[in-house]
Amino acid sequence: MNTPTSSPTMSRTRVLTGITTTGTPHLGNYVGAIRPTVQASLHSTTQGFYFLADYHALIKCDEPARIQRSTLEIAASWIAAGLDPERVMFYRQSDIPEIPELTWLLTCVTGKGLLNRAHAYKASVDKNTASGHDPDADVSAGLFMYPVLMGADILMFKAHKVPVGRDQIQHIEMARDMASSFNHLYGEHLVLPEAVIEESVALLPGLDGRKMSKSYDNTIPLFSSSAQLKKLISGIVTDSRAPGESKQTEGSALFQIYQAFASSEETTAFAKAYAEGIGWGDAKQLLFERIEREVAPMRAPYEELINNPAKVDALLLKGAAKARALATPFIQELRQAVGLRSLASTRSTQAVAQSERIAVPAFKQYREKDGQFYFKLVDPQGRVLLQSLGFTSPKDAGLAIGQLQQDGAKAMAELGSQVILGEGVSATELSDSLASLRTELAEKAKSKS
Ligand code: TRP
């Protein structure tokens, strides 16, 4: 069948992720975000966008020195772990002024109700309510707006895939919602992103067995000295089984951390040692050695960068310039789309408002090799909203089109299986498109008479 020719995408899959700059990177950040992005950046099929989310840091941290230090430490960790700033976009969020600008454009198409449902905001409100405080006590508007800022990070660079932890999935879904609302109003400008959850490194447990996280104070810093690393590992919780007693791998934080660093052969051998009753002291020594093997070679490059913050600044600014080469023209396109544009712009504002705001679709009729007559409804970006099956005569096809133009979505029921919705098109979207088409036809008729 005559399917719309979607231009073959020669461009690479864009993968984007950020780390909030509020603390010292720990092993959880390393296995969950730093290491996988470094590995992904080596594939030539992807284009990576990796950044330091320092605007996000302001939401939960009011210590300027800490944000500054954390930015340096995370940037240095990423590079020491092998990220090549030449191959990817590596930048600091606050060096891209287009991001807060896009945040505002998205703010205006995001329902307040959507943000009310964000987990992080809701958790704060619920906590206040449970303890009898004002629901909004200590809740900043920044916390409330967090998902919109994150949406801007993602949509600014038309990211396809966003690797994140489970707790962030909702934010990616919200970014999709924002992109759809924007596109619906102003035309197809934004790309709908998808969350990518790395199952194998789902969540690294911390010293106490809960998720490794700053907020639980149970982390192992990625770049502690070898002696410190050893000391911290000796503090990982275990049960009280004595050496010689067989141990359980399930629920063992020690085992899970080991697994995150080891090959599958090494993990199998470690599980066998558990079964054979390895003592906890020996197991901790093996874990220490395994982590040390991976981290030790990164210590010198890390120290080098930490001691040369100006060098890191320069790298990040260079990255920002590269990123802005994309962001600046794109925000111009979006400003144009929403009406923040030159007053001398040649098209009459009325006409532009009609044709762009509502983005009127059009019917296209054609004949197929099977001799039958078809039509489809296509939006201004070429997306198929509705597709007919074959009609025996062009007149029948024309009548069906007339019915759709006149009765809108109601005609869908009458036409039954003769027409099918385009891929990913909702009934509401179709009905809105038909309505805008009807309005336009009416306007045209009026201006002619
Ligand atoms: N909110 C993310 C976190 O705390 C960090 C982040 C900010 C991010 N902007 C992003 C992650 C955009 C992915 C994409 O983990």
XYZ file of C-alpha atoms and ligand atoms in Angstrom:
464
model
C 0.000 0.000 0.000
C 0.983 3.579 -0.499
C 2.298 4.277 3.001
C 3.620 7.744 3.825
C 7.296 7.950 3.041
C 8.783 8.621 6.424
C 12.260 9.828 5.585
C 14.770 7.144 6.581
C 16.379 8.387 9.752
C 20.057 8.534 9.058
C 20.621 10.343 12.318
C 21.744 8.417 15.359
C 19.595 7.585 18.359
C 20.007 10.396 20.824
C 20.575 9.239 24.399
C 20.430 11.842 27.139
C 20.861 11.778 30.884
C 21.830 14.115 33.697
C 23.110 13.798 37.247
C 22.002 16.273 39.910
C 25.008 18.017 41.420
C 24.298 17.825 45.113
C 26.826 15.330 46.370
C 29.931 13.250 45.941
C 29.494 10.532 43.315
C 29.161 7.090 44.863
C 29.240 3.539 43.582
C 25.487 3.676 42.949
C 25.911 6.666 40.602
C 28.814 4.884 38.975
C 27.089 1.610 38.130
C 23.704 3.235 37.548
C 24.596 6.260 35.444
C 28.285 6.927 34.850
C 29.480 3.508 33.670
C 26.514 2.732 31.360
C 26.696 6.129 29.678
C 30.418 5.766 29.107
C 29.800 2.360 27.529
C 26.947 3.679 25.406
C 29.084 6.571 24.193
C 31.419 4.084 22.554
C 28.677 2.896 20.189
C 28.604 4.763 16.941
C 24.855 4.198 16.613
C 24.074 6.574 19.458
C 24.703 10.210 20.092
C 25.134 10.943 23.786
C 24.054 14.030 25.714
C 25.355 13.894 29.269
C 25.086 16.770 31.628
C 25.424 18.097 35.146
C 21.973 19.043 36.365
C 22.969 22.014 38.506
C 19.685 23.906 38.149
C 18.052 20.804 39.592
C 20.568 20.889 42.435
C 19.190 24.270 43.583
C 15.879 22.598 44.316
C 17.277 20.539 47.151
C 20.491 22.258 48.123
C 21.139 25.789 49.353
C 24.867 25.388 49.936
C 26.669 27.126 47.044
C 30.067 25.603 47.827
C 28.597 22.130 47.853
C 26.963 22.556 44.457
C 30.213 23.889 43.030
C 32.255 21.039 44.495
C 29.758 18.393 43.440
C 29.732 19.701 39.871
C 33.503 19.397 39.742
C 33.495 15.921 41.283
C 30.805 14.508 39.019
C 32.354 16.000 35.887
C 35.780 14.640 36.869
C 34.289 11.210 37.655
C 32.579 10.996 34.288
C 35.754 11.832 32.431
C 37.993 9.659 34.615
C 35.597 6.775 33.953
C 36.307 7.149 30.249
C 33.767 9.576 28.858
C 35.307 11.316 25.879
C 33.923 14.873 25.647
C 34.913 14.920 21.996
C 32.548 12.069 21.155
C 29.543 13.240 23.119
C 27.819 16.389 24.235
C 29.055 16.917 27.776
C 27.858 20.078 29.445
C 26.551 21.849 32.485
C 22.819 22.558 32.448
C 23.247 26.140 33.670
C 25.544 26.942 30.723
C 22.583 26.479 28.367
C 20.237 29.485 28.793
C 17.864 27.938 26.264
C 16.899 25.345 28.880
C 15.199 27.759 31.308
C 13.661 29.468 28.302
C 12.152 26.211 27.097
C 11.074 25.516 30.676
C 8.784 28.523 30.470
C 7.306 27.523 27.111
C 6.565 24.087 28.541
C 5.227 25.530 31.790
C 2.519 27.209 29.757
C 1.330 23.966 28.167
C 1.573 21.825 31.306
C -1.508 21.277 33.426
C -1.075 22.162 37.068
C -2.964 18.969 37.819
C -0.279 16.939 36.075
C 2.370 18.440 38.338
C 0.192 17.903 41.423
C 0.584 14.185 40.741
C 4.404 14.169 40.620
C 5.719 11.649 43.168
C 8.396 13.879 44.721
C 6.040 16.793 45.247
C 3.236 14.564 46.454
C 5.515 12.832 48.945
C 6.372 16.192 50.534
C 2.739 17.226 50.712
C 1.684 13.858 52.139
C 4.390 14.054 54.770
C 3.239 17.524 55.805
C -0.366 16.437 55.941
C 0.450 13.330 57.979
C 2.338 15.398 60.551
C -0.463 17.951 60.788
C 1.442 20.765 59.046
C 0.275 23.032 56.259
C 0.379 20.805 53.145
C 2.747 23.184 51.374
C 5.068 23.807 54.320
C 8.661 23.991 53.052
C 7.589 23.017 49.554
C 9.232 25.379 47.074
C 7.760 26.194 43.699
C 11.048 24.767 42.400
C 10.147 21.322 43.706
C 6.749 21.657 42.108
C 8.295 22.665 38.767
C 11.021 20.012 38.850
C 9.385 17.846 36.156
C 9.065 20.782 33.761
C 12.731 21.697 34.065
C 13.570 18.053 33.467
C 11.214 18.005 30.490
C 13.091 20.973 29.036
C 16.440 19.176 29.509
C 15.153 16.266 27.490
C 13.050 17.981 24.825
C 15.673 20.654 24.123
C 17.880 18.047 22.475
C 15.154 15.887 20.966
C 16.330 12.902 22.994
C 14.917 9.521 21.978
C 16.132 7.533 24.974
C 16.634 8.623 28.544
C 18.403 6.135 30.821
C 17.163 6.712 34.363
C 16.420 4.964 37.630
C 12.952 3.632 38.309
C 12.062 6.634 40.458
C 12.427 8.884 37.409
C 10.102 7.064 34.990
C 7.187 9.312 35.850
C 9.219 12.361 34.846
C 9.868 10.933 31.408
C 6.162 10.242 30.992
C 5.433 13.811 31.973
C 7.961 15.040 29.409
C 6.055 13.051 26.795
C 2.810 14.676 27.917
C 4.347 18.142 27.658
C 5.721 17.395 24.202
C 2.345 16.118 22.978
C 0.508 19.163 24.315
C 3.015 21.498 22.731
C 2.932 19.696 19.390
C -0.815 19.600 19.401
C -0.996 23.359 19.796
C 1.934 24.471 17.680
C 2.817 21.653 15.282
C 5.261 18.757 15.472
C 8.367 20.355 16.924
C 9.185 18.209 19.936
C 10.278 14.568 19.980
C 8.584 12.226 22.466
C 11.271 10.568 24.625
C 11.338 7.082 26.117
C 12.731 5.996 29.471
C 15.365 3.278 29.456
C 15.730 1.245 32.623
C 18.876 -0.796 32.905
C 17.562 -3.931 34.628
C 20.931 -5.461 35.419
C 22.026 -2.498 37.496
C 18.558 -1.768 38.796
C 19.472 -0.483 42.209
C 22.713 -0.818 44.052
C 22.232 -1.404 47.783
C 24.182 0.743 50.215
C 26.041 -0.107 53.431
C 22.799 -0.802 55.300
C 21.167 -2.835 52.514
C 18.723 -0.100 51.461
C 19.183 1.634 48.092
C 22.539 3.399 48.014
C 21.602 7.045 48.335
C 22.846 10.278 49.823
C 19.580 10.644 51.653
C 20.170 7.400 53.587
C 23.777 8.263 54.339
C 24.780 4.736 53.336
C 26.974 5.428 50.331
C 30.429 4.325 49.296
C 32.126 7.193 47.433
C 33.472 6.198 44.041
C 36.775 7.893 44.701
C 37.718 7.153 48.255
C 41.315 6.130 48.918
C 42.036 2.460 48.832
C 42.236 2.364 52.656
C 38.919 4.221 53.025
C 37.249 1.938 50.508
C 38.378 -1.093 52.479
C 37.117 0.390 55.729
C 33.712 1.259 54.259
C 33.291 -2.184 52.737
C 34.000 -3.755 56.096
C 30.932 -1.869 57.349
C 28.446 -3.447 54.920
C 25.676 -5.230 56.844
C 25.721 -9.017 56.836
C 23.945 -11.621 58.891
C 25.621 -13.408 61.775
C 26.479 -16.680 60.054
C 29.908 -17.915 61.080
C 32.693 -18.940 58.686
C 31.986 -22.442 57.400
C 28.221 -21.923 57.468
C 26.709 -21.643 54.039
C 25.498 -18.119 53.171
C 22.548 -16.837 51.184
C 23.214 -14.699 48.148
C 19.664 -13.482 48.018
C 19.161 -10.300 49.968
C 22.894 -9.984 50.560
C 23.954 -6.383 49.857
C 27.558 -7.549 49.705
C 26.678 -10.031 46.984
C 24.675 -7.537 44.967
C 27.431 -4.972 45.000
C 29.922 -7.639 43.945
C 27.649 -8.668 41.104
C 27.479 -5.087 39.808
C 31.234 -5.138 39.260
C 31.917 -8.743 38.351
C 31.653 -10.781 35.168
C 29.114 -13.591 35.221
C 31.904 -16.171 35.776
C 33.191 -14.202 38.740
C 29.666 -13.924 40.124
C 29.119 -17.671 39.794
C 32.377 -18.331 41.627
C 31.372 -15.877 44.351
C 27.989 -17.582 44.755
C 29.791 -20.900 45.099
C 32.008 -19.435 47.820
C 28.833 -18.294 49.609
C 27.374 -21.792 49.413
C 30.613 -23.269 50.697
C 30.587 -21.019 53.738
C 33.116 -18.297 53.003
C 33.595 -16.084 56.090
C 32.213 -12.543 55.842
C 35.669 -11.053 56.342
C 37.008 -12.987 53.346
C 33.956 -12.120 51.235
C 34.494 -8.441 52.003
C 38.136 -8.739 51.036
C 37.098 -10.222 47.656
C 34.610 -7.420 47.100
C 37.218 -4.836 47.986
C 39.698 -6.355 45.527
C 37.108 -6.508 42.758
C 36.061 -2.870 43.103
C 39.642 -1.759 43.550
C 40.566 -3.450 40.265
C 38.035 -1.282 38.407
C 38.456 1.964 40.314
C 42.201 2.126 40.947
C 43.191 2.977 37.347
C 40.707 5.876 37.349
C 42.116 7.513 40.501
C 45.042 9.331 38.887
C 43.022 10.938 36.061
C 40.356 11.861 38.617
C 42.869 13.561 40.921
C 44.388 15.330 37.949
C 41.046 16.912 37.066
C 40.031 17.692 40.640
C 43.281 19.569 41.051
C 42.723 21.510 37.812
C 39.189 22.847 38.071
C 39.915 25.422 35.356
C 40.546 22.576 32.956
C 37.161 21.054 33.776
C 35.504 24.460 33.365
C 37.060 24.791 29.918
C 35.887 21.320 28.910
C 32.363 22.053 30.045
C 32.232 25.406 28.286
C 33.399 23.800 25.095
C 30.665 21.200 25.526
C 28.091 23.902 26.140
C 29.099 25.687 22.947
C 28.574 22.452 21.017
C 25.215 21.866 22.669
C 24.108 25.446 22.090
C 24.839 25.098 18.396
C 21.760 22.844 18.483
C 19.802 24.597 21.222
C 19.959 28.162 19.914
C 18.397 27.570 16.491
C 15.890 25.154 18.004
C 14.647 27.623 20.605
C 14.329 30.153 17.775
C 12.107 27.710 15.916
C 9.991 27.222 19.039
C 9.745 30.956 19.751
C 8.587 31.436 16.191
C 6.040 28.659 16.594
C 4.428 30.108 19.711
C 4.336 33.660 18.377
C 7.396 35.223 20.023
C 8.589 36.515 16.702
C 9.461 39.531 14.645
C 6.577 41.934 14.279
C 7.648 42.549 10.712
C 7.160 38.882 9.944
C 5.523 38.917 6.499
C 2.626 36.574 7.012
C -0.527 38.195 8.303
C -0.935 37.376 11.951
C -4.523 36.235 11.453
C -3.663 33.819 8.699
C -0.680 32.523 10.612
C -2.727 32.047 13.739
C -5.258 30.005 11.822
C -2.879 27.820 9.901
C -0.254 27.236 12.582
C -2.107 27.207 15.841
C -4.610 24.700 14.699
C -2.285 23.017 12.225
C -5.007 22.105 9.758
C -4.781 18.651 8.211
C -5.694 17.773 4.626
C -7.334 14.872 2.804
C -5.334 13.183 0.086
C -6.957 10.896 -2.498
C -5.134 8.347 -4.595
C -5.502 5.143 -6.534
C -3.617 1.960 -5.710
C -2.305 -0.821 -7.936
C -5.299 -2.925 -6.909
C -7.452 -0.474 -8.903
C -9.258 0.763 -5.805
C -9.618 4.337 -4.607
C -8.231 5.415 -1.270
C -7.811 8.514 0.824
C -5.956 9.521 3.933
C -6.017 12.476 6.269
C -2.536 13.883 6.756
C -1.426 16.579 9.186
C 0.887 19.425 8.088
C 3.920 17.399 9.209
C 2.927 14.495 6.984
C 1.686 12.251 9.789
C -1.203 10.019 8.763
C -4.183 10.661 11.050
C -6.679 8.504 9.220
C -6.413 5.930 6.470
C -9.236 4.505 4.368
C -9.538 1.056 2.891
C -10.233 0.724 -0.822
C -13.390 2.157 -2.457
C -14.571 0.876 -5.820
C -15.149 4.337 -7.251
C -13.587 7.751 -6.676
C -17.076 9.057 -6.048
C -17.572 6.763 -3.068
C -14.243 7.842 -1.641
C -15.253 11.481 -2.185
C -18.574 10.947 -0.431
C -16.825 9.457 2.587
C -14.487 12.450 2.724
C -17.457 14.806 2.523
C -19.101 12.980 5.384
C -15.985 13.282 7.530
C -15.640 16.970 6.702
C -19.208 17.639 7.603
C -19.895 15.394 10.580
C -16.406 15.117 12.000
C -15.804 12.251 14.375
C -19.469 11.247 14.200
C -18.907 10.083 10.638
C -16.298 7.623 11.914
C -18.985 5.411 13.362
C -20.994 5.500 10.162
C -17.996 4.627 8.022
C -17.121 1.754 10.336
C -14.289 -0.431 9.122
C -13.796 1.603 5.925
C -11.455 3.930 7.824
C -8.742 3.280 10.395
C -6.903 5.622 12.753
C -3.258 6.313 11.956
C -0.619 4.731 14.141
C -0.494 6.328 17.590
C -3.377 8.682 16.795
C -6.045 8.979 19.473
C -9.738 9.388 18.747
C -9.652 12.796 20.447
C -6.799 13.946 18.267
C -8.653 12.881 15.140
C -11.836 14.541 16.243
C -9.929 17.790 17.018
C -8.265 17.685 13.607
C -11.556 17.186 11.822
C -13.065 20.019 13.834
C -10.227 22.379 12.891
C -10.604 21.373 9.265
C -14.318 22.114 9.417
C -13.656 25.527 10.978
C -11.193 26.310 8.242
C -13.569 25.285 5.478
C -16.255 27.451 7.031
C -13.839 30.413 7.224
C -12.887 29.934 3.596
C -16.530 29.760 2.543
C -17.227 32.957 4.490
C -14.358 34.907 2.945
C -15.465 33.866 -0.541
C -19.079 34.940 -0.143
N 16.235 14.191 37.978
C 17.353 13.339 37.679
C 17.802 12.645 38.962
O 17.731 13.222 40.019
C 18.497 14.146 37.098
C 18.067 14.779 35.821
C 17.800 16.086 35.606
C 17.859 14.095 34.600
N 17.437 16.280 34.318
C 17.434 15.093 33.679
C 17.937 12.755 34.204
C 17.107 14.757 32.359
C 17.608 12.427 32.894
C 17.199 13.424 31.981
O 18.242 11.532 38.882
